[in-house]
Tab-separated table of C-alpha atoms and ligand atoms in Angstrom:
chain	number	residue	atom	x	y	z
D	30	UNK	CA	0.000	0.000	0.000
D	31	UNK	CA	1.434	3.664	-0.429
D	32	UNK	CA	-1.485	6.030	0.117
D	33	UNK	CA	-3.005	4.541	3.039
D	34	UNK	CA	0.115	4.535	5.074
D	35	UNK	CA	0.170	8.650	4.544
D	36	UNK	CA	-3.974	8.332	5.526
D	37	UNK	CA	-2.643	6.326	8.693
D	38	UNK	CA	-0.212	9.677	10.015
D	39	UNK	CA	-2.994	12.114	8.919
D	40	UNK	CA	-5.538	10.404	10.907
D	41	UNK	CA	-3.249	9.862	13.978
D	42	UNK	CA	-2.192	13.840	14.022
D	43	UNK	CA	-5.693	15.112	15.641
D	44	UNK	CA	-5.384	12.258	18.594
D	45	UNK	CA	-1.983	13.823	19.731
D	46	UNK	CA	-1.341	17.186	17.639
D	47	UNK	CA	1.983	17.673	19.857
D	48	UNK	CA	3.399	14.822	17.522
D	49	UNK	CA	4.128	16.347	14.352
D	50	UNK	CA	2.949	15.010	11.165
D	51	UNK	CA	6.809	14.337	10.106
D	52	UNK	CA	7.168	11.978	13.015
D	53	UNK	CA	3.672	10.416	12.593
D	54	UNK	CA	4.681	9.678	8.568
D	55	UNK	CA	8.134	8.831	10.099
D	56	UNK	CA	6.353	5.954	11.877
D	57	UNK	CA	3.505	5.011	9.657
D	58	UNK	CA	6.174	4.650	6.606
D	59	UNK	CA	9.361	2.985	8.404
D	60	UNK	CA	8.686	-0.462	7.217
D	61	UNK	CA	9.164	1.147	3.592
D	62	UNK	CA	11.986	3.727	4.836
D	63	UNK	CA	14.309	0.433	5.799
D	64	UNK	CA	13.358	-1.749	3.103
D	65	UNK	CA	15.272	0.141	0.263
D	66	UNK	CA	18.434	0.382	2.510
D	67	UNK	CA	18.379	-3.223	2.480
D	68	UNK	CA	17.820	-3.594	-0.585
D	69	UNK	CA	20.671	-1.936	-1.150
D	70	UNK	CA	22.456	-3.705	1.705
D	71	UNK	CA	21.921	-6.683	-0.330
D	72	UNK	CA	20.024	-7.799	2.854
D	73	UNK	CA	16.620	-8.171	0.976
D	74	UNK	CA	15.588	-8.416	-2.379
D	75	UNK	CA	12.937	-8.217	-4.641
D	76	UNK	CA	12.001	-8.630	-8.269
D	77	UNK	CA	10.464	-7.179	-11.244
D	78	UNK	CA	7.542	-10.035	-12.654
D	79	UNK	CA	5.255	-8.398	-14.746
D	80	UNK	CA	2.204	-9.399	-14.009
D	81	UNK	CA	2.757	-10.980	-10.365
D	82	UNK	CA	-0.233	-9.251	-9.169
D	83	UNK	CA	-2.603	-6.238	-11.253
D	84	UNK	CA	-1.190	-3.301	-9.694
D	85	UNK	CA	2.358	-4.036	-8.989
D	86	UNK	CA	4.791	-5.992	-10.989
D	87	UNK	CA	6.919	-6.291	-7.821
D	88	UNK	CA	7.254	-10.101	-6.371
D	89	UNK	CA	8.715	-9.264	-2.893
D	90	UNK	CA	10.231	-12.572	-1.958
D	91	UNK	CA	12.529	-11.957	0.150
D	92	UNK	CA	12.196	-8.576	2.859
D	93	UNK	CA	11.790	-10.433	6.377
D	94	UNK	CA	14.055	-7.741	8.300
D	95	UNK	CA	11.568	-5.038	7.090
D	96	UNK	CA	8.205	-6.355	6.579
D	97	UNK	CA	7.651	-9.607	8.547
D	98	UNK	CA	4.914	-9.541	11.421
D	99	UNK	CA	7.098	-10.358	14.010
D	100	UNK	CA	9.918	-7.871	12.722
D	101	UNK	CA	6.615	-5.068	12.672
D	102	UNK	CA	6.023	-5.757	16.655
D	103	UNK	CA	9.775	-5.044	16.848
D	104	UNK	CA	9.885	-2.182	15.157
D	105	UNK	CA	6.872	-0.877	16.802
D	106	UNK	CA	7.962	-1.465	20.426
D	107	UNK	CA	11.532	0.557	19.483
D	108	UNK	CA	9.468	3.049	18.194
D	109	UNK	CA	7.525	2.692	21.291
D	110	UNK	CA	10.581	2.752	23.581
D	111	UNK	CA	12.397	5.568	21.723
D	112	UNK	CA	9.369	7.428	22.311
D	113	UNK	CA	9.223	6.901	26.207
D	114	UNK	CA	13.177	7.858	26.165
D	115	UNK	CA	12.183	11.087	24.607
D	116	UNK	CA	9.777	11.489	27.078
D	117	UNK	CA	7.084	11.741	25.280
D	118	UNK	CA	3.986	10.352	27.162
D	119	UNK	CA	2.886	6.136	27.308
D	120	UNK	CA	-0.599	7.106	25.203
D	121	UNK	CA	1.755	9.183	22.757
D	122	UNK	CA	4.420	6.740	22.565
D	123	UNK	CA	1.734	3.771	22.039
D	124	UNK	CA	-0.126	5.486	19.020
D	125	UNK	CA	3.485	6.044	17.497
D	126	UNK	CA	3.859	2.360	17.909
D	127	UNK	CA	0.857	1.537	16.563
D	128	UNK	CA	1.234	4.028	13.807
D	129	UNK	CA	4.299	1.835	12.626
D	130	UNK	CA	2.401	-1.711	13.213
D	131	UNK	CA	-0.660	-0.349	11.304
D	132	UNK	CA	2.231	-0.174	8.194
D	133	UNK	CA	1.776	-4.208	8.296
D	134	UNK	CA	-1.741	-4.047	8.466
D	135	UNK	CA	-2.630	-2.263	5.409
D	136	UNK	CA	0.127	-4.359	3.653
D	137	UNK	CA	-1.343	-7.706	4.885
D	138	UNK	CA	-4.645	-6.411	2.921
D	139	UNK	CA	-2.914	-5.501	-0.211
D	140	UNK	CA	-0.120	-7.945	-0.531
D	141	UNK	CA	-0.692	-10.885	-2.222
D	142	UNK	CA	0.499	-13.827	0.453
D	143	UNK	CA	4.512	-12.662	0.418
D	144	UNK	CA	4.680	-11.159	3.963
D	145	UNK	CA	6.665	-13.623	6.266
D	146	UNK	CA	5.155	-14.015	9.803
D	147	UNK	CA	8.888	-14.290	10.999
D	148	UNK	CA	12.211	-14.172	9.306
D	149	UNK	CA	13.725	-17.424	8.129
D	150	UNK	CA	11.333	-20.456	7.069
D	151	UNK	CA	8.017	-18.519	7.485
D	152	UNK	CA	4.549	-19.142	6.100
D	153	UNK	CA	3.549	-16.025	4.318
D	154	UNK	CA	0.490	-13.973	4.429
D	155	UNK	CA	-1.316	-11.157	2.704
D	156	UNK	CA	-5.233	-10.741	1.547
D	157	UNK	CA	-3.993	-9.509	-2.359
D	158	UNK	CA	-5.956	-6.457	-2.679
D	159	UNK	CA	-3.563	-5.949	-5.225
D	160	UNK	CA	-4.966	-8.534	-7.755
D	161	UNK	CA	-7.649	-5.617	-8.322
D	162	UNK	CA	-6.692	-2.155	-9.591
D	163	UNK	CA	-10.109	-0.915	-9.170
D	164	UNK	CA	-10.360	-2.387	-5.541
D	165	UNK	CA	-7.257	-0.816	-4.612
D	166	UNK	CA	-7.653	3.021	-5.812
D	167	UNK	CA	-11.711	2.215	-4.096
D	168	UNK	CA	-9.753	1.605	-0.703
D	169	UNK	CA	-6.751	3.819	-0.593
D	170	UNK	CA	-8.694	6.936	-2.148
D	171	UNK	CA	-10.980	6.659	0.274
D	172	UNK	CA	-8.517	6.231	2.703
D	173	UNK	CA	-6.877	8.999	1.403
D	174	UNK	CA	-9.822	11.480	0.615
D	175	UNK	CA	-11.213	10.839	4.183
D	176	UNK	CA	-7.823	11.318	6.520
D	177	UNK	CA	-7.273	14.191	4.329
D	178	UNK	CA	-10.604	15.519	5.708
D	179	UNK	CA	-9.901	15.019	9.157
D	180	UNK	CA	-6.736	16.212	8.758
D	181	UNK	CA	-7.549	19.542	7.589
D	182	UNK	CA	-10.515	19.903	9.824
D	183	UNK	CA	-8.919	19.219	12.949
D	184	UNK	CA	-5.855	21.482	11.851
D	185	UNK	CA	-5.483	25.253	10.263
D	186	UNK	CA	-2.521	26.784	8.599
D	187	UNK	CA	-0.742	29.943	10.598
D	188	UNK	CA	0.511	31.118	7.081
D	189	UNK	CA	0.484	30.683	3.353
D	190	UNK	CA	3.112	27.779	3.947
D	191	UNK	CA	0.957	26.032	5.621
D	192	UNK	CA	-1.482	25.805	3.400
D	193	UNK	CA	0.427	24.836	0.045
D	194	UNK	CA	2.988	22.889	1.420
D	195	UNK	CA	0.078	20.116	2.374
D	196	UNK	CA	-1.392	20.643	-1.269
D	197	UNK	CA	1.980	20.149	-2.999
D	198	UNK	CA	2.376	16.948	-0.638
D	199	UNK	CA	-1.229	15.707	-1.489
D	200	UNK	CA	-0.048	16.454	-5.323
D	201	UNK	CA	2.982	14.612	-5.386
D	202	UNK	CA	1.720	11.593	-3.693
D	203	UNK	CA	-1.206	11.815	-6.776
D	204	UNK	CA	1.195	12.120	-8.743
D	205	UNK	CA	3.354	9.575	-7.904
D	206	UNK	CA	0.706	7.236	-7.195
D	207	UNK	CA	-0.747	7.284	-10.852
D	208	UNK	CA	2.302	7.285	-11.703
D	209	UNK	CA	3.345	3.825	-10.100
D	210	UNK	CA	0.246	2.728	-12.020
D	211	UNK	CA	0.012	3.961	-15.212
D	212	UNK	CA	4.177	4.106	-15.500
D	213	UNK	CA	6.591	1.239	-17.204
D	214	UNK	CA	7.963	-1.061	-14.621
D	215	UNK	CA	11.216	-0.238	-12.561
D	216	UNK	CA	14.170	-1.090	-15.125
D	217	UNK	CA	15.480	-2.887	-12.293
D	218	UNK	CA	15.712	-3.507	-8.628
D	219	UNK	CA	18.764	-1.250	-7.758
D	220	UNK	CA	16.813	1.825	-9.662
D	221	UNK	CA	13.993	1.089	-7.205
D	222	UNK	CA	15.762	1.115	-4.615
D	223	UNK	CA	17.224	4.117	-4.785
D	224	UNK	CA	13.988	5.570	-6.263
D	225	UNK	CA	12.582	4.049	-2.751
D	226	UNK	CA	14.934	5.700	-0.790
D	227	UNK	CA	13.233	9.126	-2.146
D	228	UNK	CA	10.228	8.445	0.101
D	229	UNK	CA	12.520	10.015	2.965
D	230	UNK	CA	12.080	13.009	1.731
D	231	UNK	CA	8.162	12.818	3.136
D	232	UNK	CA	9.254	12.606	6.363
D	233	UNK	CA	11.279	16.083	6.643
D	234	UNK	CA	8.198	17.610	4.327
D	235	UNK	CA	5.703	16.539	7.154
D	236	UNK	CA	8.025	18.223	9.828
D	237	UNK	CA	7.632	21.657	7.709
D	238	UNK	CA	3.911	20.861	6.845
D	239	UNK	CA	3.797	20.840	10.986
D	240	UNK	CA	5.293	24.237	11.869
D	241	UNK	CA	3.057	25.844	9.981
D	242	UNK	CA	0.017	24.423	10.816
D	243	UNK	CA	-2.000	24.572	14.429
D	244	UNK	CA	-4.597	22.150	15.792
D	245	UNK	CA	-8.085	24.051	15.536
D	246	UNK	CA	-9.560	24.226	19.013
D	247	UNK	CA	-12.189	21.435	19.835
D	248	UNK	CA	-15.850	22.706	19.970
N	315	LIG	ZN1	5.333	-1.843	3.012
């Protein structure tokens, strides 16, 4: 999923709006923020078959470090603990953590069964949303449209910035997004990595998004 994981940190912000939205996308994305390291690592790997599933020609056989459930409660209860070292509080620490498991979640529905429960000789899981095209724009638009709603109702910009930089976010994840669909397949898996590792940039752009924008008082 892509979309939904940026619906997850949008929908998250109004429960604790002292968390910014850089550290919320921080969370709901990690899975994906380590995955093209290791990729690159050589520690995971993954391959271009056209036609694996009907929106991705990706066949991720091998990512258990980043994306298997019992690596996801891992990286959830670091993010947890890091969290409580910061001092942030337990409920603000626990939504972070859940922000990062919920990452698993919404790949479990739109993976096709690749996602290891645990690294090494692992069944794998997943519900393949991804077999339809139609079926997954239905969800994650939604997704999208509605956290994007909540989002700006429960928050108001302080200045100009605030405003456009969360339209030119919303347009480049559209843009990417149809992109990934409607584009020619990653030449190869090196390319998408480092093509992947551009989804960091998200995280600083959520941190500026933040500063500029206030939570609206609850009536
Ligand atoms: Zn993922």
């Amino acid at each position: 999923m892509f979309l939904g994981h940026y619906a997850v940190a949008c929908t998250a912000e109004p429960a604790e709006p002292a968390i910014s939205l850089g550290t919320l996308v921080l969370a709901a994305q990690w899975l994906d923020l380590v995955w093209p390291a290791l990729l690159l690592l050589d520690i995971e790997h993954v391959r271009v078959v056209p036609g694996i599933t009907a929106f991705t020609p990706l066949d991720f056989y091998d990512y258990p470090w980043s994306h298997s459930l019992l690596m996801a409660l891992v990286w959830s209860a670091l993010f947890a603990a890091v969290a409580l070292g910061r001092r942030l509080k337990p409920r603000q620490a626990a939504l972070l953590g859940f922000a990062v498991f919920s990452h698993w979640i919404l790949d479990f529905v739109t993976h096709r069964p690749d996602l290891p429960l645990w690294p090494g000789e692992s069944p794998r899981v997943g519900l393949g949303l991804w077999h339809s095209v139609p079926g997954t724009l239905a969800v994650e638009v939604t997704m999208f449209a509605v956290a994007l709603a909540i989002y700006t109702r429960s928050t108001r910009a302080i200045d100009h910035t605030g405003s456009w930089s969360l339209w030119l976010l919303v347009a480049t994840l559209a843009i990417l997004y149809v992109g990934s669909i409607v584009g020619p397949p990653p030449m190869d898996t090196r390319t998408l990595a480092m093509a992947s590792l551009a989804l960091w940039l998200f995280v600083p752009w959520g941190y500026w998004i933040d500063r500029h924008r206030v939570a609206r008082p609850t009536s």
